[in-house]
Amino acid sequence: MPRAEREQQMLDAAVQTFGQRGYRAASMDEIAELAGVSKPLVYLYLNSKEDLFTACIRREAAALVAAVRGAVEPEGAAGPGMPADRQLWAGLTAFFAHTAEHPDGWAVLHQQARTHGEPFAAEVAEMRAELAAFVTGLIGEAARAAHQDPAFGDRDVSGLAQALVGAAESLAQWANETPGVSAHEAAATLMNFAWTGLAGLMDGHRWSPTR
Amino acid sequence: MPRAEREQQMLDAAVQTFGQRGYRAASMDEIAELAGVSKPLVYLYLNSKEDLFTACIRREAAALVAAVRGAVEPEGAAGPGMPADRQLWAGLTAFFAHTAEHPDGWAVLHQQARTHGEPFAAEVAEMRAELAAFVTGLIGEAARAAHQDPAFGDRDVSGLAQALVGAAESLAQWANETPGVSAHEAAATLMNFAWTGLAGLMDGHRWSPTR
């Protein structure tokens, strides 16, 4: 078996073990056994438990970002020619489908990578920043297209993107922990929550405490 | 000085140190120095670095929950007699004001407590569940009051509450990291994002991909 393929097997086993048992409780013995290789081979290929965990975070983060981008980019289900709500729907559906299909990978990114200090937290923060920048671009485009309110600036867009990413992270965890919640339902919940709000903003509406 | 008062001084110093330097990098020496007491006295009162950190998480979590509840409960700015959007606005304004006024406490809860494993992560998960239950109650009440859609059930409400809590956490971090973003602006961003969407739902509107 070629090295690259064997390495992916080790990462598969590691993601499953880290995601289900947690970073600290996971042992290199069980990862090697699950991968069907010897422990020295895992160390030879991946060097240390820390490096193995970092490799898991990078692989899972790249796969998640690619799934979301792939659904929204030109060749995806909802390219840039589509209205903003359809692009957002395509991106969110892909996000929740991916986190549902890879619950161990999502647990590694959302729980494990953030609960065991640096340098792991920095790796996942980078992925989060990439997703937030992507959503910022999407909302910004929609705002420029609608452009009802010249005061609706870059900072408004950044804030909305941060709210959306935080809501999506929270809902992905909720969906994976709540029996019977499908990716479609999670994405629809977030569209119901966010879109009419965002759509109202694009039309120049703002919620006001003095209204 | 009475013991309780001296203990609060130690916790003040510990929250500042943990929040600004991180749990691992913080030393008991600097916490004692900042509190103006001897290191043995810190150990005598709080037992260990782990117990001191746990005490910080509990105090900061209780203060944050109390600030939000206090703004929305009968004696607060927007009691249960107020419309749901005013109650939510009052709760969010209190949340963002508290996290802005206590950036070190928020860093302890949102970043430090979640990035150093158990039992710290469980402490903050409990606070999060309490806030989510509170928001669930608020959205549920509004939904029952409007009651346009009998299919709008408990799970919808839970999902929306999870989205709102995730969005609020994400925005609190963004507000504290972005110069010049006030608590009022962060709360207004979230109301703009969420409320028109929630308001639309209460009126029986749902976003649909096939619309």
Tab-separated table of C-alpha atoms in Angstrom:
chain	number	residue	atom	x	y	z
A	1	MET	CA	0.000	0.000	0.000
A	2	PRO	CA	1.460	3.445	-0.912
A	3	ARG	CA	2.511	5.672	1.951
A	4	ALA	CA	-0.060	8.412	1.205
A	5	GLU	CA	-2.895	5.908	1.342
A	6	ARG	CA	-1.671	4.332	4.569
A	7	GLU	CA	-1.312	7.789	6.097
A	8	GLN	CA	-4.952	8.564	5.255
A	9	GLN	CA	-5.976	5.332	7.012
A	10	MET	CA	-4.073	6.450	10.098
A	11	LEU	CA	-5.751	9.875	9.963
A	12	ASP	CA	-9.177	8.227	9.564
A	13	ALA	CA	-8.529	6.162	12.697
A	14	ALA	CA	-7.131	9.166	14.563
A	15	VAL	CA	-10.089	11.456	13.737
A	16	GLN	CA	-12.512	8.763	14.894
A	17	THR	CA	-10.594	8.163	18.129
A	18	PHE	CA	-9.933	11.838	18.965
A	19	GLY	CA	-13.500	12.800	18.070
A	20	GLN	CA	-15.150	10.080	20.141
A	21	ARG	CA	-12.791	9.720	23.100
A	22	GLY	CA	-11.213	13.155	23.273
A	23	TYR	CA	-7.638	14.226	22.648
A	24	ARG	CA	-6.253	13.328	26.055
A	25	ALA	CA	-8.005	9.983	26.526
A	26	ALA	CA	-7.126	8.779	23.016
A	27	SER	CA	-4.060	6.535	22.965
A	28	MET	CA	-1.644	5.939	20.100
A	29	ASP	CA	-2.137	2.205	20.739
A	30	GLU	CA	-5.832	2.275	19.918
A	31	ILE	CA	-5.291	4.542	16.911
A	32	ALA	CA	-2.685	2.143	15.494
A	33	GLU	CA	-4.936	-0.846	16.179
A	34	LEU	CA	-7.951	0.814	14.540
A	35	ALA	CA	-5.801	1.731	11.527
A	36	GLY	CA	-4.521	-1.844	11.362
A	37	VAL	CA	-0.865	-0.852	11.571
A	38	SER	CA	1.890	-1.020	14.189
A	39	LYS	CA	2.391	1.848	16.616
A	40	PRO	CA	5.994	2.461	15.472
A	41	LEU	CA	4.689	2.966	11.934
A	42	VAL	CA	2.265	5.660	13.163
A	43	TYR	CA	5.177	7.444	14.857
A	44	LEU	CA	7.358	7.001	11.761
A	45	TYR	CA	4.702	8.595	9.527
A	46	LEU	CA	3.132	11.187	11.847
A	47	ASN	CA	5.933	11.778	14.372
A	48	SER	CA	3.997	12.392	17.645
A	49	LYS	CA	0.502	12.497	19.118
A	50	GLU	CA	0.580	16.321	18.840
A	51	ASP	CA	1.599	16.214	15.169
A	52	LEU	CA	-0.999	13.545	14.448
A	53	PHE	CA	-3.709	15.687	16.076
A	54	THR	CA	-2.551	18.755	14.120
A	55	ALA	CA	-2.669	16.730	10.881
A	56	CYS	CA	-6.246	15.669	11.746
A	57	ILE	CA	-7.331	19.273	12.379
A	58	ARG	CA	-5.789	20.457	9.093
A	59	ARG	CA	-7.351	17.686	7.043
A	60	GLU	CA	-10.812	18.083	8.577
A	61	ALA	CA	-10.713	21.894	8.338
A	62	ALA	CA	-9.668	21.783	4.681
A	63	ALA	CA	-12.428	19.271	3.875
A	64	LEU	CA	-15.111	21.391	5.572
A	65	VAL	CA	-14.029	24.631	3.885
A	66	ALA	CA	-13.846	22.824	0.509
A	67	ALA	CA	-17.369	21.411	0.973
A	68	VAL	CA	-18.826	24.863	1.658
A	69	ARG	CA	-16.863	26.629	-1.101
A	70	GLY	CA	-17.618	23.840	-3.564
A	71	ALA	CA	-21.359	24.284	-3.098
A	72	VAL	CA	-21.272	28.031	-3.702
A	73	GLU	CA	-18.498	28.537	-6.249
A	74	PRO	CA	-19.041	28.768	-10.041
A	75	GLU	CA	-19.064	25.020	-10.624
A	76	GLY	CA	-21.150	24.357	-7.482
A	77	ALA	CA	-24.893	24.043	-6.979
A	78	ALA	CA	-25.353	27.783	-6.523
A	79	GLY	CA	-22.702	29.854	-8.283
A	80	PRO	CA	-22.249	33.631	-8.037
A	81	GLY	CA	-24.992	34.224	-10.613
A	82	MET	CA	-27.576	32.967	-8.112
A	83	PRO	CA	-29.404	35.283	-5.684
A	84	ALA	CA	-27.634	35.697	-2.335
A	85	ASP	CA	-30.200	33.664	-0.372
A	86	ARG	CA	-29.753	30.692	-2.741
A	87	GLN	CA	-25.967	30.936	-2.397
A	88	LEU	CA	-26.273	31.081	1.375
A	89	TRP	CA	-28.707	28.176	1.394
A	90	ALA	CA	-26.325	26.101	-0.755
A	91	GLY	CA	-23.380	26.936	1.529
A	92	LEU	CA	-25.297	26.195	4.732
A	93	THR	CA	-26.765	22.958	3.376
A	94	ALA	CA	-23.246	21.836	2.439
A	95	PHE	CA	-21.927	22.883	5.861
A	96	PHE	CA	-24.569	20.982	7.836
A	97	ALA	CA	-24.413	17.962	5.499
A	98	HIS	CA	-20.653	17.801	5.965
A	99	THR	CA	-20.752	18.168	9.747
A	100	ALA	CA	-23.527	15.536	9.941
A	101	GLU	CA	-21.626	13.083	7.726
A	102	HIS	CA	-18.371	13.679	9.611
A	103	PRO	CA	-19.454	14.000	13.239
A	104	ASP	CA	-16.026	12.899	14.499
A	105	GLY	CA	-14.300	15.424	12.270
A	106	TRP	CA	-16.642	18.151	13.519
A	107	ALA	CA	-16.039	17.112	17.136
A	108	VAL	CA	-12.285	17.369	16.470
A	109	LEU	CA	-12.675	20.887	15.025
A	110	HIS	CA	-15.383	22.362	17.231
A	111	GLN	CA	-14.662	20.704	20.569
A	112	GLN	CA	-11.299	18.968	20.732
A	113	ALA	CA	-9.142	21.459	18.810
A	114	ARG	CA	-10.470	24.346	20.891
A	115	THR	CA	-10.230	22.668	24.279
A	116	HIS	CA	-6.584	21.637	24.330
A	117	GLY	CA	-4.724	24.902	24.040
A	118	GLU	CA	-2.245	26.062	21.438
A	119	PRO	CA	-1.177	25.404	18.729
A	120	PHE	CA	-4.420	23.493	18.037
A	121	ALA	CA	-6.779	26.402	18.804
A	122	ALA	CA	-4.877	28.600	16.326
A	123	GLU	CA	-5.375	26.020	13.560
A	124	VAL	CA	-9.134	26.009	13.988
A	125	ALA	CA	-9.253	29.802	14.427
A	126	GLU	CA	-7.682	30.073	10.969
A	127	MET	CA	-10.405	27.894	9.435
A	128	ARG	CA	-13.062	29.949	11.208
A	129	ALA	CA	-11.563	33.175	9.854
A	130	GLU	CA	-11.624	31.692	6.359
A	131	LEU	CA	-15.313	30.747	6.650
A	132	ALA	CA	-16.142	34.175	8.125
A	133	ALA	CA	-14.315	35.921	5.248
A	134	PHE	CA	-16.259	33.811	2.768
A	135	VAL	CA	-19.605	34.692	4.381
A	136	THR	CA	-18.547	38.351	4.641
A	137	GLY	CA	-17.932	38.352	0.881
A	138	LEU	CA	-21.315	36.799	0.236
A	139	ILE	CA	-23.245	39.238	2.445
A	140	GLY	CA	-21.173	42.168	1.173
A	141	GLU	CA	-22.001	41.296	-2.449
A	142	ALA	CA	-25.695	41.053	-1.646
A	143	ALA	CA	-25.558	44.383	0.198
A	144	ARG	CA	-23.802	46.088	-2.699
A	145	ALA	CA	-26.286	44.585	-5.162
A	146	ALA	CA	-29.262	45.837	-3.123
A	147	HIS	CA	-27.483	48.955	-1.872
A	148	GLN	CA	-30.447	50.624	-0.305
A	149	ASP	CA	-28.529	52.161	2.565
A	150	PRO	CA	-25.194	53.901	2.019
A	151	ALA	CA	-24.600	53.791	5.800
A	152	PHE	CA	-24.582	49.983	5.614
A	153	GLY	CA	-20.850	49.575	5.744
A	154	ASP	CA	-18.071	47.039	5.989
A	155	ARG	CA	-18.336	46.787	9.743
A	156	ASP	CA	-22.054	45.973	9.598
A	157	VAL	CA	-21.253	43.217	7.123
A	158	SER	CA	-18.429	41.828	9.311
A	159	GLY	CA	-20.694	41.775	12.334
A	160	LEU	CA	-23.448	39.959	10.466
A	161	ALA	CA	-20.955	37.411	9.148
A	162	GLN	CA	-19.665	36.789	12.690
A	163	ALA	CA	-23.234	36.282	13.900
A	164	LEU	CA	-23.955	33.839	11.074
A	165	VAL	CA	-20.790	31.782	11.623
A	166	GLY	CA	-21.411	31.597	15.375
A	167	ALA	CA	-25.018	30.556	14.803
A	168	ALA	CA	-23.947	27.875	12.308
A	169	GLU	CA	-21.325	26.422	14.682
A	170	SER	CA	-23.829	26.310	17.491
A	171	LEU	CA	-26.504	24.667	15.324
A	172	ALA	CA	-24.104	22.048	13.946
A	173	GLN	CA	-23.346	20.899	17.472
A	174	TRP	CA	-27.054	20.959	18.368
A	175	ALA	CA	-27.970	18.973	15.224
A	176	ASN	CA	-25.329	16.308	15.915
A	177	GLU	CA	-26.454	15.983	19.540
A	178	THR	CA	-30.237	15.991	18.876
A	179	PRO	CA	-31.659	12.747	17.466
A	180	GLY	CA	-33.400	13.096	14.123
A	181	VAL	CA	-32.292	16.620	13.176
A	182	SER	CA	-31.266	16.461	9.517
A	183	ALA	CA	-28.774	18.716	7.747
A	184	HIS	CA	-31.706	20.089	5.752
A	185	GLU	CA	-33.591	20.975	8.952
A	186	ALA	CA	-30.550	22.656	10.528
A	187	ALA	CA	-29.933	24.704	7.371
A	188	ALA	CA	-33.640	25.631	7.151
A	189	THR	CA	-33.623	26.707	10.829
A	190	LEU	CA	-30.691	29.014	10.202
A	191	MET	CA	-32.206	30.427	6.990
A	192	ASN	CA	-35.466	31.082	8.844
A	193	PHE	CA	-33.550	32.742	11.651
A	194	ALA	CA	-31.129	34.712	9.547
A	195	TRP	CA	-32.403	35.267	6.068
A	196	THR	CA	-35.565	37.225	6.617
A	197	GLY	CA	-33.455	39.376	8.932
A	198	LEU	CA	-30.705	39.787	6.350
A	199	ALA	CA	-33.280	40.232	3.581
A	200	GLY	CA	-34.959	42.991	5.583
A	201	LEU	CA	-31.581	44.703	6.014
A	202	MET	CA	-30.914	44.539	2.279
A	203	ASP	CA	-34.256	46.285	1.747
A	204	GLY	CA	-33.155	49.038	4.096
A	205	HIS	CA	-35.076	47.899	7.177
A	206	ARG	CA	-33.452	48.043	10.578
A	207	TRP	CA	-34.749	46.931	13.908
A	208	SER	CA	-34.860	49.860	16.305
A	209	PRO	CA	-35.498	50.004	20.051
A	210	THR	CA	-37.279	53.344	19.613
A	211	ARG	CA	-39.541	52.235	16.818
B	1	MET	CA	-9.920	42.377	55.967
B	2	PRO	CA	-12.597	39.636	56.125
B	3	ARG	CA	-11.854	36.390	54.354
B	4	ALA	CA	-14.701	36.730	51.801
B	5	GLU	CA	-13.454	40.134	50.739
B	6	ARG	CA	-9.848	38.997	50.435
B	7	GLU	CA	-11.007	35.990	48.401
B	8	GLN	CA	-12.805	38.304	45.957
B	9	GLN	CA	-9.561	40.281	45.555
B	10	MET	CA	-7.743	37.057	44.700
B	11	LEU	CA	-10.436	36.126	42.195
B	12	ASP	CA	-10.252	39.617	40.630
B	13	ALA	CA	-6.505	39.198	40.176
B	14	ALA	CA	-6.903	35.644	38.884
B	15	VAL	CA	-9.596	36.538	36.305
B	16	GLN	CA	-7.412	39.370	35.019
B	17	THR	CA	-4.326	37.162	34.804
B	18	PHE	CA	-6.060	34.101	33.301
B	19	GLY	CA	-8.017	36.267	30.850
B	20	GLN	CA	-5.015	38.236	29.624
B	21	ARG	CA	-2.197	35.695	29.769
B	22	GLY	CA	-4.074	32.420	29.385
B	23	TYR	CA	-4.578	29.599	31.862
B	24	ARG	CA	-1.266	27.869	31.293
B	25	ALA	CA	0.976	30.923	31.139
B	26	ALA	CA	-0.570	32.487	34.245
B	27	SER	CA	1.464	31.846	37.391
B	28	MET	CA	0.268	31.734	40.975
B	29	ASP	CA	3.127	34.120	41.806
B	30	GLU	CA	1.786	36.893	39.593
B	31	ILE	CA	-1.789	36.331	40.753
B	32	ALA	CA	-0.704	36.634	44.394
B	33	GLU	CA	1.366	39.730	43.615
B	34	LEU	CA	-1.488	41.381	41.722
B	35	ALA	CA	-3.870	40.600	44.603
B	36	GLY	CA	-1.361	42.010	47.079
B	37	VAL	CA	-1.200	38.832	49.158
B	38	SER	CA	1.304	36.034	49.705
B	39	LYS	CA	1.244	32.950	47.507
B	40	PRO	CA	0.679	30.585	50.474
B	41	LEU	CA	-2.450	32.589	51.355
B	42	VAL	CA	-3.820	32.048	47.820
B	43	TYR	CA	-3.245	28.304	48.213
B	44	LEU	CA	-4.772	28.348	51.693
B	45	TYR	CA	-7.937	30.053	50.406
B	46	LEU	CA	-8.310	28.537	46.932
B	47	ASN	CA	-6.350	25.290	47.248
B	48	SER	CA	-4.775	24.900	43.790
B	49	LYS	CA	-4.437	26.607	40.396
B	50	GLU	CA	-7.176	24.287	39.051
B	51	ASP	CA	-9.554	25.142	41.892
B	52	LEU	CA	-8.781	28.840	41.553
B	53	PHE	CA	-9.552	28.672	37.813
B	54	THR	CA	-12.792	26.784	38.502
B	55	ALA	CA	-13.794	29.426	41.076
B	56	CYS	CA	-13.118	32.145	38.459
B	57	ILE	CA	-15.281	30.378	35.859
B	58	ARG	CA	-18.150	29.940	38.339
B	59	ARG	CA	-18.061	33.537	39.531
B	60	GLU	CA	-17.879	35.001	36.019
B	61	ALA	CA	-20.584	32.664	34.675
B	62	ALA	CA	-22.949	33.498	37.536
B	63	ALA	CA	-22.357	37.242	37.048
B	64	LEU	CA	-23.062	37.043	33.305
B	65	VAL	CA	-26.249	34.991	33.724
B	66	ALA	CA	-27.429	37.355	36.493
B	67	ALA	CA	-26.810	40.408	34.282
B	68	VAL	CA	-28.914	38.961	31.447
B	69	ARG	CA	-31.692	37.664	33.702
B	70	GLY	CA	-31.737	40.909	35.686
B	71	ALA	CA	-32.416	42.950	32.553
B	72	VAL	CA	-35.350	40.812	31.436
B	73	GLU	CA	-36.994	39.692	34.653
B	74	PRO	CA	-39.954	41.462	36.288
B	75	GLU	CA	-37.884	44.021	38.136
B	76	GLY	CA	-35.565	44.590	35.141
B	77	ALA	CA	-35.689	47.082	32.298
B	78	ALA	CA	-37.969	44.858	30.195
B	79	GLY	CA	-40.114	42.511	32.237
B	80	PRO	CA	-42.393	39.773	30.896
B	81	GLY	CA	-45.138	42.322	30.162
B	82	MET	CA	-42.986	43.799	27.385
B	83	PRO	CA	-43.140	42.586	23.766
B	84	ALA	CA	-40.686	39.777	22.974
B	85	ASP	CA	-38.397	41.951	20.851
B	86	ARG	CA	-38.016	44.445	23.719
B	87	GLN	CA	-37.232	41.626	26.144
B	88	LEU	CA	-34.667	40.206	23.733
B	89	TRP	CA	-33.163	43.652	23.163
B	90	ALA	CA	-32.872	44.199	26.919
B	91	GLY	CA	-31.241	40.777	27.410
B	92	LEU	CA	-28.805	41.232	24.530
B	93	THR	CA	-27.881	44.768	25.559
B	94	ALA	CA	-27.144	43.494	29.068
B	95	PHE	CA	-25.140	40.568	27.649
B	96	PHE	CA	-22.947	42.733	25.407
B	97	ALA	CA	-22.576	45.452	28.058
B	98	HIS	CA	-21.421	42.841	30.565
B	99	THR	CA	-18.968	41.137	28.193
B	100	ALA	CA	-17.586	44.565	27.157
B	101	GLU	CA	-17.187	45.713	30.766
B	102	HIS	CA	-15.621	42.391	31.806
B	103	PRO	CA	-13.412	41.464	28.837
B	104	ASP	CA	-11.118	39.348	31.033
B	105	GLY	CA	-14.091	37.488	32.510
B	106	TRP	CA	-15.473	36.875	29.024
B	107	ALA	CA	-12.053	35.652	27.818
B	108	VAL	CA	-12.000	33.242	30.780
B	109	LEU	CA	-15.472	31.910	29.887
B	110	HIS	CA	-15.370	31.910	26.102
B	111	GLN	CA	-11.731	31.124	25.383
B	112	GLN	CA	-9.817	29.875	28.407
B	113	ALA	CA	-12.452	27.645	30.015
B	114	ARG	CA	-13.137	25.909	26.709
B	115	THR	CA	-9.522	25.432	25.644
B	116	HIS	CA	-8.112	23.605	28.635
B	117	GLY	CA	-10.174	20.441	28.796
B	118	GLU	CA	-12.339	19.128	31.591
B	119	PRO	CA	-13.662	19.874	34.159
B	120	PHE	CA	-13.480	23.533	33.010
B	121	ALA	CA	-15.325	23.005	29.714
B	122	ALA	CA	-18.222	21.370	31.580
B	123	GLU	CA	-18.573	24.417	33.858
B	124	VAL	CA	-18.976	26.771	30.927
B	125	ALA	CA	-21.240	24.323	29.060
B	126	GLU	CA	-23.606	24.496	32.033
B	127	MET	CA	-23.751	28.291	31.844
B	128	ARG	CA	-24.338	28.086	28.110
B	129	ALA	CA	-27.206	25.631	28.625
B	130	GLU	CA	-28.742	28.009	31.168
B	131	LEU	CA	-28.595	30.944	28.747
B	132	ALA	CA	-29.984	28.767	25.927
B	133	ALA	CA	-32.879	27.638	28.155
B	134	PHE	CA	-33.600	31.251	29.032
B	135	VAL	CA	-33.671	32.282	25.346
B	136	THR	CA	-35.742	29.195	24.488
B	137	GLY	CA	-38.324	30.312	27.049
B	138	LEU	CA	-38.381	33.807	25.620
B	139	ILE	CA	-38.770	32.694	21.989
B	140	GLY	CA	-41.280	30.010	23.010
B	141	GLU	CA	-43.452	32.567	24.810
B	142	ALA	CA	-43.383	34.872	21.807
B	143	ALA	CA	-44.272	31.976	19.511
B	144	ARG	CA	-47.186	30.927	21.729
B	145	ALA	CA	-48.376	34.529	21.919
B	146	ALA	CA	-48.296	34.909	18.124
B	147	HIS	CA	-49.177	31.293	17.420
B	148	GLN	CA	-49.664	31.580	13.728
B	149	ASP	CA	-48.287	28.171	12.880
B	150	PRO	CA	-49.244	25.086	14.894
B	151	ALA	CA	-46.354	23.212	13.223
B	152	PHE	CA	-43.944	25.651	14.893
B	153	GLY	CA	-42.858	23.323	17.662
B	154	ASP	CA	-40.476	22.929	20.552
B	155	ARG	CA	-37.666	21.740	18.350
B	156	ASP	CA	-37.918	24.793	16.102
B	157	VAL	CA	-37.710	26.968	19.186
B	158	SER	CA	-34.680	25.063	20.531
B	159	GLY	CA	-32.894	25.378	17.205
B	160	LEU	CA	-33.538	29.105	17.037
B	161	ALA	CA	-32.302	29.556	20.601
B	162	GLN	CA	-29.091	27.661	19.787
B	163	ALA	CA	-28.569	29.869	16.741
B	164	LEU	CA	-29.105	33.003	18.812
B	165	VAL	CA	-26.725	31.952	21.596
B	166	GLY	CA	-24.031	30.968	19.090
B	167	ALA	CA	-24.430	34.269	17.258
B	168	ALA	CA	-24.229	36.221	20.532
B	169	GLU	CA	-21.045	34.411	21.645
B	170	SER	CA	-19.422	35.013	18.308
B	171	LEU	CA	-20.395	38.705	18.286
B	172	ALA	CA	-19.182	39.288	21.853
B	173	GLN	CA	-15.732	38.081	20.867
B	174	TRP	CA	-15.834	40.173	17.672
B	175	ALA	CA	-16.939	43.283	19.600
B	176	ASN	CA	-14.159	42.904	22.176
B	177	GLU	CA	-11.539	42.408	19.445
B	178	THR	CA	-12.739	45.189	17.106
B	179	PRO	CA	-11.847	48.737	18.205
B	180	GLY	CA	-14.816	51.024	18.687
B	181	VAL	CA	-17.636	48.484	18.600
B	182	SER	CA	-19.968	49.377	21.483
B	183	ALA	CA	-22.284	47.017	23.344
B	184	HIS	CA	-25.187	48.925	21.815
B	185	GLU	CA	-23.836	48.347	18.305
B	186	ALA	CA	-23.246	44.631	18.911
B	187	ALA	CA	-26.774	44.215	20.312
B	188	ALA	CA	-28.242	46.198	17.390
B	189	THR	CA	-26.316	44.037	14.890
B	190	LEU	CA	-27.773	40.898	16.407
B	191	MET	CA	-31.290	42.330	16.568
B	192	ASN	CA	-31.015	43.360	12.917
B	193	PHE	CA	-29.742	39.910	12.038
B	194	ALA	CA	-32.129	37.931	14.175
B	195	TRP	CA	-35.241	39.837	14.989
B	196	THR	CA	-36.724	40.526	11.593
B	197	GLY	CA	-36.138	36.840	10.924
B	198	LEU	CA	-37.743	35.788	14.203
B	199	ALA	CA	-40.503	38.360	13.715
B	200	GLY	CA	-41.215	36.951	10.266
B	201	LEU	CA	-41.432	33.454	11.772
B	202	MET	CA	-43.877	34.646	14.424
B	203	ASP	CA	-46.038	36.010	11.597
B	204	GLY	CA	-45.993	32.613	9.960
B	205	HIS	CA	-43.357	33.337	7.302
B	206	ARG	CA	-40.718	30.760	6.530
B	207	TRP	CA	-37.818	30.983	4.158
B	208	SER	CA	-38.074	28.253	1.552
B	209	PRO	CA	-35.614	27.061	-1.070
B	210	THR	CA	-38.484	26.382	-3.477
B	211	ARG	CA	-40.184	29.724	-3.054
